[in-house]
PDB file of C-alpha atoms and ligand atoms in Angstrom:
ATOM      1  CA  UNK A   1      18.183  -8.419 -14.489  1.00 61.00           C
ATOM      2  CA  UNK A   2      19.180  -5.289 -12.613  1.00 70.00           C
ATOM      3  CA  UNK A   3      16.268  -3.343 -14.115  1.00 78.00           C
ATOM      4  CA  UNK A   4      13.787  -6.094 -13.191  1.00 76.00           C
ATOM      5  CA  UNK A   5      14.931  -5.894  -9.589  1.00 79.00           C
ATOM      6  CA  UNK A   6      14.775  -2.118  -9.395  1.00 85.00           C
ATOM      7  CA  UNK A   7      11.334  -2.291 -11.011  1.00 81.00           C
ATOM      8  CA  UNK A   8      10.294  -4.809  -8.375  1.00 83.00           C
ATOM      9  CA  UNK A   9      11.518  -2.476  -5.649  1.00 87.00           C
ATOM     10  CA  UNK A  10       9.400   0.335  -7.088  1.00 87.00           C
ATOM     11  CA  UNK A  11       6.329  -1.855  -7.356  1.00 86.00           C
ATOM     12  CA  UNK A  12       6.692  -2.957  -3.736  1.00 88.00           C
ATOM     13  CA  UNK A  13       7.302   0.598  -2.538  1.00 92.00           C
ATOM     14  CA  UNK A  14       4.365   2.105  -4.436  1.00 91.00           C
ATOM     15  CA  UNK A  15       2.114  -0.921  -4.003  1.00 90.00           C
ATOM     16  CA  UNK A  16       2.609  -0.972  -0.256  1.00 92.00           C
ATOM     17  CA  UNK A  17       2.280   2.789   0.052  1.00 95.00           C
ATOM     18  CA  UNK A  18      -1.324   2.385  -1.104  1.00 93.00           C
ATOM     19  CA  UNK A  19      -2.213   0.733   2.221  1.00 94.00           C
ATOM     20  CA  UNK A  20      -1.349   3.570   4.631  1.00 94.00           C
ATOM     21  CA  UNK A  21      -2.570   6.162   2.085  1.00 93.00           C
ATOM     22  CA  UNK A  22      -5.788   4.188   1.603  1.00 92.00           C
ATOM     23  CA  UNK A  23      -6.130   3.866   5.369  1.00 92.00           C
ATOM     24  CA  UNK A  24      -5.951   7.659   5.671  1.00 92.00           C
ATOM     25  CA  UNK A  25      -8.332   8.321   2.764  1.00 90.00           C
ATOM     26  CA  UNK A  26     -10.779   5.672   3.899  1.00 91.00           C
ATOM     27  CA  UNK A  27     -11.320   7.654   7.054  1.00 90.00           C
ATOM     28  CA  UNK A  28     -11.619  10.936   5.151  1.00 91.00           C
ATOM     29  CA  UNK A  29     -14.062   9.505   2.600  1.00 89.00           C
ATOM     30  CA  UNK A  30     -16.318   7.639   5.032  1.00 90.00           C
ATOM     31  CA  UNK A  31     -19.125   9.621   6.580  1.00 93.00           C
ATOM     32  CA  UNK A  32     -19.647   6.973   9.251  1.00 94.00           C
ATOM     33  CA  UNK A  33     -17.424   4.203  10.658  1.00 93.00           C
ATOM     34  CA  UNK A  34     -19.337   1.715   8.473  1.00 94.00           C
ATOM     35  CA  UNK A  35     -18.695   3.856   5.385  1.00 93.00           C
ATOM     36  CA  UNK A  36     -15.002   4.091   6.247  1.00 94.00           C
ATOM     37  CA  UNK A  37     -14.782   0.332   6.709  1.00 94.00           C
ATOM     38  CA  UNK A  38     -16.455  -0.208   3.332  1.00 94.00           C
ATOM     39  CA  UNK A  39     -14.115   2.287   1.626  1.00 93.00           C
ATOM     40  CA  UNK A  40     -11.094   0.678   3.307  1.00 94.00           C
ATOM     41  CA  UNK A  41     -12.192  -2.759   2.149  1.00 94.00           C
ATOM     42  CA  UNK A  42     -12.398  -1.600  -1.460  1.00 93.00           C
ATOM     43  CA  UNK A  43      -9.036   0.174  -1.287  1.00 93.00           C
ATOM     44  CA  UNK A  44      -7.314  -2.814   0.344  1.00 95.00           C
ATOM     45  CA  UNK A  45      -8.809  -5.222  -2.186  1.00 95.00           C
ATOM     46  CA  UNK A  46      -7.651  -3.039  -5.075  1.00 93.00           C
ATOM     47  CA  UNK A  47      -4.184  -2.725  -3.548  1.00 93.00           C
ATOM     48  CA  UNK A  48      -4.049  -6.510  -3.041  1.00 95.00           C
ATOM     49  CA  UNK A  49      -5.004  -7.199  -6.663  1.00 94.00           C
ATOM     50  CA  UNK A  50      -2.475  -4.623  -7.893  1.00 90.00           C
ATOM     51  CA  UNK A  51       0.322  -5.944  -5.678  1.00 92.00           C
ATOM     52  CA  UNK A  52      -0.302  -9.572  -6.485  1.00 93.00           C
ATOM     53  CA  UNK A  53      -0.656  -9.077 -10.239  1.00 93.00           C
ATOM     54  CA  UNK A  54       2.288  -6.680 -10.491  1.00 89.00           C
ATOM     55  CA  UNK A  55       4.435  -8.998  -8.392  1.00 87.00           C
ATOM     56  CA  UNK A  56       3.383 -12.070 -10.358  1.00 91.00           C
ATOM     57  CA  UNK A  57       4.120 -10.290 -13.633  1.00 89.00           C
ATOM     58  CA  UNK A  58       7.574  -9.171 -12.598  1.00 87.00           C
ATOM     59  CA  UNK A  59       8.475 -12.673 -11.353  1.00 87.00           C
ATOM     60  CA  UNK A  60       7.212 -14.102 -14.648  1.00 89.00           C
ATOM     61  CA  UNK A  61       9.265 -11.500 -16.545  1.00 86.00           C
ATOM     62  CA  UNK A  62      12.415 -12.375 -14.592  1.00 86.00           C
ATOM     63  CA  UNK A  63      11.805 -16.094 -15.200  1.00 89.00           C
ATOM     64  CA  UNK A  64      11.329 -15.525 -18.954  1.00 90.00           C
ATOM     65  CA  UNK A  65      14.398 -13.279 -19.176  1.00 86.00           C
ATOM     66  CA  UNK A  66      16.472 -15.825 -17.263  1.00 84.00           C
ATOM     67  CA  UNK A  67      15.433 -18.803 -19.386  1.00 88.00           C
ATOM     68  CA  UNK A  68      16.000 -16.817 -22.574  1.00 85.00           C
ATOM     69  CA  UNK A  69      19.517 -15.787 -21.582  1.00 82.00           C
ATOM     70  CA  UNK A  70      20.433 -19.360 -20.652  1.00 79.00           C
ATOM     71  CA  UNK A  71      19.169 -20.794 -23.967  1.00 70.00           C
ATOM     72  CA  UNK A  72      22.399 -20.203 -25.849  1.00 61.00           C
TER      73      UNK A  72
HETATM   74  C1  RET B 101      -0.567  -8.977  -0.895  1.00 66.95           C
HETATM   75  C2  RET B 101      -0.728  -8.202   0.276  1.00 66.95           C
HETATM   76  C3  RET B 101       0.104  -7.208   0.685  1.00 66.95           C
HETATM   77  C4  RET B 101       1.324  -6.839  -0.079  1.00 66.95           C
HETATM   78  C5  RET B 101      -0.281  -6.487   1.881  1.00 66.95           C
HETATM   79  C6  RET B 101       0.386  -5.429   2.459  1.00 66.95           C
HETATM   80  C7  RET B 101      -0.160  -4.745   3.588  1.00 66.95           C
HETATM   81  C8  RET B 101       0.327  -3.618   4.175  1.00 66.95           C
HETATM   82  C9  RET B 101       1.600  -2.988   3.714  1.00 66.95           C
HETATM   83  C10 RET B 101      -0.443  -2.996   5.246  1.00 66.95           C
HETATM   84  C11 RET B 101      -0.170  -1.825   5.860  1.00 66.95           C
HETATM   85  C12 RET B 101      -0.936  -1.081   6.882  1.00 66.95           C
HETATM   86  C13 RET B 101      -0.376   0.105   7.348  1.00 66.95           C
HETATM   87  C14 RET B 101       0.978   0.550   6.911  1.00 66.95           C
HETATM   88  C15 RET B 101      -1.061   1.000   8.304  1.00 66.95           C
HETATM   89  C16 RET B 101      -2.529   0.813   8.385  1.00 66.95           C
HETATM   90  C17 RET B 101      -2.874  -0.591   8.516  1.00 66.95           C
HETATM   91  C18 RET B 101      -2.316  -1.497   7.385  1.00 66.95           C
HETATM   92  C19 RET B 101      -2.273  -2.876   8.011  1.00 66.95           C
HETATM   93  C20 RET B 101      -3.305  -1.480   6.251  1.00 66.95           C
END
């Protein structure tokens, strides 16, 4: 359990760090404001997918671990 929670903390920390980093890079990558907005959209969508899948997986893992340990 402890490791699942520390893993979750890491996923949240790294997953969320993508947003400000992506924000910064979006402006570096884009040659025009429209380009930056497009780059930011892609980065945010990727970060969203990563965060949601990683979070869903870890919750699923905790649920499975919990139900397994309470079986016997
Ligand atoms: C599933 C969606 C999640 C976890 C969204 C998290 C969003 C953020 C942590 C957004 C952070 C931002 C900054 C830290 C600065 C630049 C603007 C934002 C809103 C992208």
